[in-house]
Short mmCIF file of C-alpha atoms in Angstrom, two decimals:
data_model
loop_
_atom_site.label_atom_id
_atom_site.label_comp_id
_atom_site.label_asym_id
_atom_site.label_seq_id
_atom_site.Cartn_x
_atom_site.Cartn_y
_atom_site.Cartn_z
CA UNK W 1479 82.03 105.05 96.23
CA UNK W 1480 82.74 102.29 93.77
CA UNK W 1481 82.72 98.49 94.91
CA UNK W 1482 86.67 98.22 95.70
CA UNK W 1483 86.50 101.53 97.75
CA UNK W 1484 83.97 100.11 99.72
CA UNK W 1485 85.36 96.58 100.74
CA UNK W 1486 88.63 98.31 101.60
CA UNK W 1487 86.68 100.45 104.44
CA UNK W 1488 84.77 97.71 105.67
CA UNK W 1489 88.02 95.69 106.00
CA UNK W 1490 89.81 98.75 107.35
CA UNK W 1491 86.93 99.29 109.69
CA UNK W 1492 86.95 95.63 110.84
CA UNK W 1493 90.64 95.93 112.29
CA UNK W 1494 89.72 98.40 114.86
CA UNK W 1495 90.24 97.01 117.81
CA UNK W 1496 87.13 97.28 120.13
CA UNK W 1497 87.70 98.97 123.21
CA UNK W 1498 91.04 100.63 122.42
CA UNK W 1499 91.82 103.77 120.23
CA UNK W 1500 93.13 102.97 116.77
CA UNK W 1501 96.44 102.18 116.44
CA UNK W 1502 96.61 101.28 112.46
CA UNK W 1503 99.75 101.36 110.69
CA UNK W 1504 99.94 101.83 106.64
CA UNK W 1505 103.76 100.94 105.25
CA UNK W 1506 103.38 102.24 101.93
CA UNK W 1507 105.49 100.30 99.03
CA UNK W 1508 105.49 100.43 95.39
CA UNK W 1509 103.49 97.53 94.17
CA UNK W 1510 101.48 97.07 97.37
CA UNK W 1511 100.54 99.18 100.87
CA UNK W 1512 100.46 96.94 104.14
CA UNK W 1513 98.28 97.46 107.36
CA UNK W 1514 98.38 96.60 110.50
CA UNK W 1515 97.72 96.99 114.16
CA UNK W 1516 100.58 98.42 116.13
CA UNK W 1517 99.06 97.43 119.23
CA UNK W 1518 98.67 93.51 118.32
CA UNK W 1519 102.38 92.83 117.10
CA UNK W 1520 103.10 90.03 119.74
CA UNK W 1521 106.91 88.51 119.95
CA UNK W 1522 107.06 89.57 116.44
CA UNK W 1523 108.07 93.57 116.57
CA UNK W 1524 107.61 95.98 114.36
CA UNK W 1525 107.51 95.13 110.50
CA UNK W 1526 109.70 97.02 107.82
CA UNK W 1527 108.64 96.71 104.17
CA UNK W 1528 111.46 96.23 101.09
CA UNK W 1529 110.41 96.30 97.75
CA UNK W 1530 107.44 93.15 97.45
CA UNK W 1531 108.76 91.51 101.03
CA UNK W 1532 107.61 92.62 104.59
CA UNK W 1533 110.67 91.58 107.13
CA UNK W 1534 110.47 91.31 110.95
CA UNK W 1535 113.37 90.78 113.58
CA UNK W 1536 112.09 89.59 116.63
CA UNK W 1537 114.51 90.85 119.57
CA UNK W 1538 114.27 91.54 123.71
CA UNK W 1539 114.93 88.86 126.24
CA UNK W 1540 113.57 86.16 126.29
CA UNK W 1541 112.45 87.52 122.74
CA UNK W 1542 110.54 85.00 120.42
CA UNK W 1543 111.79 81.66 122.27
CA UNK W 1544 111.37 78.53 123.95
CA UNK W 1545 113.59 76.83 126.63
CA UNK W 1546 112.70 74.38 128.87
CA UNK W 1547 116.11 72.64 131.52
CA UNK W 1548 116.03 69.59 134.36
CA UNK W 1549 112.39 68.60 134.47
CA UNK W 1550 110.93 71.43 133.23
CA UNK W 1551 109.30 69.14 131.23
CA UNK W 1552 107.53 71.12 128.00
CA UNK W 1553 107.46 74.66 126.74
CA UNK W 1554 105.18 75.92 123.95
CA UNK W 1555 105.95 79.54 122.79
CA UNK W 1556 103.41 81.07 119.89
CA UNK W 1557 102.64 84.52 117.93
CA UNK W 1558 100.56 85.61 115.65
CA UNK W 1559 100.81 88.60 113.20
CA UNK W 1560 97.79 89.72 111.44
CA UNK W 1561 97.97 91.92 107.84
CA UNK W 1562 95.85 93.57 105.08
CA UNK W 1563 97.34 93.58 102.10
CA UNK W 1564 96.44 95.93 99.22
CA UNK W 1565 97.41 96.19 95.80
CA UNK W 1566 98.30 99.34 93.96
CA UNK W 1567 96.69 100.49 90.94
CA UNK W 1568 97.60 98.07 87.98
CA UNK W 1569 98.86 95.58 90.59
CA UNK W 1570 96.75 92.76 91.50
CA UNK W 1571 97.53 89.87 94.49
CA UNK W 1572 98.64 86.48 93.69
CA UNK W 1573 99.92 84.70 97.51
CA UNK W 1574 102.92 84.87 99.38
CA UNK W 1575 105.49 82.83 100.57
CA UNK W 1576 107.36 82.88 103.94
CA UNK W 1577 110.98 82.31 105.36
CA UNK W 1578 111.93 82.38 109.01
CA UNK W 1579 114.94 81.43 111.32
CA UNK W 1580 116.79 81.38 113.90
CA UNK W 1581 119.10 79.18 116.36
CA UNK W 1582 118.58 76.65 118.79
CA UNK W 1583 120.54 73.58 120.87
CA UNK W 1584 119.04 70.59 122.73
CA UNK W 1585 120.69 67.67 124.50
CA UNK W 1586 119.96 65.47 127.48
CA UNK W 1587 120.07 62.16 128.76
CA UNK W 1588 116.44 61.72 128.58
CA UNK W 1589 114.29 62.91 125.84
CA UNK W 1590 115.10 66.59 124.74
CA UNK W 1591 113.79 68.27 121.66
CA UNK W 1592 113.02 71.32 119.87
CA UNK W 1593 110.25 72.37 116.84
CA UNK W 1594 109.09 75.38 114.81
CA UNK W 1595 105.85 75.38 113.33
CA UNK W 1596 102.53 77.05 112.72
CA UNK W 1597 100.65 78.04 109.41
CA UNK W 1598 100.85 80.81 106.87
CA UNK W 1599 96.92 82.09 105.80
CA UNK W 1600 95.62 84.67 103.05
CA UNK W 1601 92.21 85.35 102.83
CA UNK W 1602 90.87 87.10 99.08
CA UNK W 1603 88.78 90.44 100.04
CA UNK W 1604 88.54 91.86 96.80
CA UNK W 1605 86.86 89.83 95.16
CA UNK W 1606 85.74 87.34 98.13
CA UNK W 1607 87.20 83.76 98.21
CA UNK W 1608 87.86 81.17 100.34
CA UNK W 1609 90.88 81.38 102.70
CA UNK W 1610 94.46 79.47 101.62
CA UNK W 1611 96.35 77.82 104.21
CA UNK W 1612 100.32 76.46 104.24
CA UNK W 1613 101.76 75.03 107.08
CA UNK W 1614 105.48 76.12 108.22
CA UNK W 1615 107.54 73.02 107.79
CA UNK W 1616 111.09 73.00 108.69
CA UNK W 1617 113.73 72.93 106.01
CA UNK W 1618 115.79 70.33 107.62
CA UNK W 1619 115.60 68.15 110.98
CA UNK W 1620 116.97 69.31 114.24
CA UNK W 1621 120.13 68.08 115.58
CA UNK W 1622 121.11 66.65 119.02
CA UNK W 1623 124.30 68.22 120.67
CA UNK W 1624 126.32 66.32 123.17
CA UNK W 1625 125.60 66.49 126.45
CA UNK W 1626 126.81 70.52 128.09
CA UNK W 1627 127.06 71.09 124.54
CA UNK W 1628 125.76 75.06 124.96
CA UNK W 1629 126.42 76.14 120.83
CA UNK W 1630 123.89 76.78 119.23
CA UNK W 1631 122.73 75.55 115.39
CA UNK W 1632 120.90 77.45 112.83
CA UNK W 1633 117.67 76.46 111.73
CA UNK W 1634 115.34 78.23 109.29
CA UNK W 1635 111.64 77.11 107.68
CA UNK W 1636 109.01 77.82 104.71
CA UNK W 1637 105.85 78.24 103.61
CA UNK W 1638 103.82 78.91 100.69
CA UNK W 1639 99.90 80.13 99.65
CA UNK W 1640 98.83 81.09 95.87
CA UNK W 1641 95.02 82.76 95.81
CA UNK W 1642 92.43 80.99 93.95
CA UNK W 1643 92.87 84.06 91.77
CA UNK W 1644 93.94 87.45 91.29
CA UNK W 1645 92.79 89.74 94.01
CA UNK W 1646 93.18 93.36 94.95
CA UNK W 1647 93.17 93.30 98.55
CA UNK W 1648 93.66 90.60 101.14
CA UNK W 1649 94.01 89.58 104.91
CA UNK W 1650 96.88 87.81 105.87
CA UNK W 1651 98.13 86.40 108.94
CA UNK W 1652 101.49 84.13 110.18
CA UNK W 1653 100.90 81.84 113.37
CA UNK W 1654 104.19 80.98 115.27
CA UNK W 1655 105.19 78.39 117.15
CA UNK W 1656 108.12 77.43 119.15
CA UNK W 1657 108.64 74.10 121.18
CA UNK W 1658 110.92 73.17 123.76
CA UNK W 1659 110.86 69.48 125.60
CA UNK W 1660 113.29 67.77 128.16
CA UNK W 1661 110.86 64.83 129.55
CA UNK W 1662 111.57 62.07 131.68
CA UNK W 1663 112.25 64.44 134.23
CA UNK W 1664 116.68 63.68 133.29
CA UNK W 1665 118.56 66.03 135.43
CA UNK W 1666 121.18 66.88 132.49
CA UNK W 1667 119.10 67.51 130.07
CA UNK W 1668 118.48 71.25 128.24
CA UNK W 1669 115.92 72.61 125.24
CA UNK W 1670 116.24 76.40 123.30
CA UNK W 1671 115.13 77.29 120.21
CA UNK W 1672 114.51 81.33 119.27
CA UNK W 1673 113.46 82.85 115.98
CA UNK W 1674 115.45 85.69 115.07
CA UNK W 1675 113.83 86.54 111.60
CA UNK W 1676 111.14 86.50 109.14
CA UNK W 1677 110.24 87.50 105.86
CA UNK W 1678 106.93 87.40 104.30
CA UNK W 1679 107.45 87.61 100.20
CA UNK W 1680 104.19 89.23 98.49
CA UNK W 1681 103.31 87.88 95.12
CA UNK W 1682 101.85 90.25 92.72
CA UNK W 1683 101.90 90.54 89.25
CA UNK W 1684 100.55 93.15 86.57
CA UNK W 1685 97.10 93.91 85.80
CA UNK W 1686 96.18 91.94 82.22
CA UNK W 1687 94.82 95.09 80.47
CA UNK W 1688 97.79 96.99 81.96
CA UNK W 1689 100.99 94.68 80.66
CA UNK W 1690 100.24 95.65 77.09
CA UNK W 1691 101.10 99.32 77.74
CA UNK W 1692 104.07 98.11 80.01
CA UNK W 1693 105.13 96.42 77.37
CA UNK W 1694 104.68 99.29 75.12
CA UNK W 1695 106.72 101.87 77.69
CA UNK W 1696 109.50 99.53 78.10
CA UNK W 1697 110.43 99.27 74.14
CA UNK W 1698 110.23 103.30 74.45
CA UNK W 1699 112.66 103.39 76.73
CA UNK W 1700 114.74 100.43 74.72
CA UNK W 1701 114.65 102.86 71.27
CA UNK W 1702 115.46 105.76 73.57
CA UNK W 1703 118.26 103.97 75.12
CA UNK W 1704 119.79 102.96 71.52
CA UNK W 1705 118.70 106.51 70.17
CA UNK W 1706 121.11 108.09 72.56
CA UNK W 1707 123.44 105.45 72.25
CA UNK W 1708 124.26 106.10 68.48
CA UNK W 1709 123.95 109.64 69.42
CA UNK W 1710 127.13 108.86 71.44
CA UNK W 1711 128.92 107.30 69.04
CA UNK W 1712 128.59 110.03 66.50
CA UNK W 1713 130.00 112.53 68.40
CA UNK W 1714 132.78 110.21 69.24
CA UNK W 1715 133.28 109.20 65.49
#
């Protein structure tokens, strides 16, 4: 068993969730395979992977939300979503970036709010290296309506990692977190906010001793393309 064989069991073996029977699920893409837990997938649901990015749509009631009305006072709402990523033969790791969103309202005639944050981590496993962190930062500040002003806003928010270097395989994870405030204990006064998507982009790039031969297939397929091309031509002349 060479080296990379054997960090991916030990990483696979490390995800098995004591005390419970295995419930690992493998999406299998082209540049990349994804694993995860079926059992631990929180408000977020179950993950679908499209070409390099890994999409959830949280759904249900209350689904992946915080509200808070009256003198409710505070509501905190979190997730988290745990991953192994690893790369396909001439593929190698380089981070990821995430994009989320959803709605939310908030008004009141004391001190009503909403938030969305958390933090984006990727931890190297192949070869071993230090753990980068991002923190999800909303694209743009949330807006007051006016008061019994129900409609809801759109909101989305970002975040970014890049690996110390290339890597093979990594662990991944996105922390969530919703917050919902009407202090002051106001009487007309009302907080929501729900996330309604997310997508997790994986960056990878080529293998150095493999882009020379990708190179190499790809003006093939250019002189094949203008071989047939003039072939075409002729037998339209």
């Amino acid at each position: 068993m060479n080296a990379r064989r054997l960090i991916s069991a030990i990483a696979l073996a490390g995800w098995t969730w004591i005390g419970a029977q295995a419930a690992q699920v493998t999406l299998v893409g082209d540049r990349f395979d994804v694993t995860y837990d079926d059992s631990l997938i929180g408000l977020f649901g179950t993950p679908a992977l499209v070409g390099d990015v890994i999409y959830w749509f949280p759904s249900g009631s209350p689904g992946f939300s915080a509200q808070v009305s009256g003198a409710d006072n505070l509501e905190v709402t979190n997730s988290t979503f745990a991953l192994l990523v690893t790369a396909k033969p001439m593929w190698q790791l380089t981070g990821a970036g995430l994009s989320e969103g959803g709605d939310y309202y908030y008004f009141g005639s004391g001190s009503a709010g909403v938030a969305a944050s958390g933090q984006l981590r990727m931890t190297s496993l192949d070869p071993a290296a230090p753990t980068v962190s991002g923190s999800i930062t909303a694209a743009a500040p949330f807006v007051s309506n006016s008061l019994l002003d129900f409609a809801t806003r759109d909101w989305s928010a970002s975040a970014s990692v890049t690996l110390a270097g290339p890597s093979n395989q990594a662990n991944g994870s996105i922390e969530n977190i919703l917050s919902a405030w009407a202090a002051g204990g106001a009487p007309l006064q009302s907080a929501f906010i729900e996330k309604k998507e997310v997508a997790l982009s994986i960056g990878v790039s080529l293998v150095p001793e493999v882009q020379p031969v990708a190179m190499f297939l790809a003006g093939l397929g250019v002189i094949g393309w203008l071989a047939r091309r003039r072939i075409g031509a002729r037998d339209h002349a």
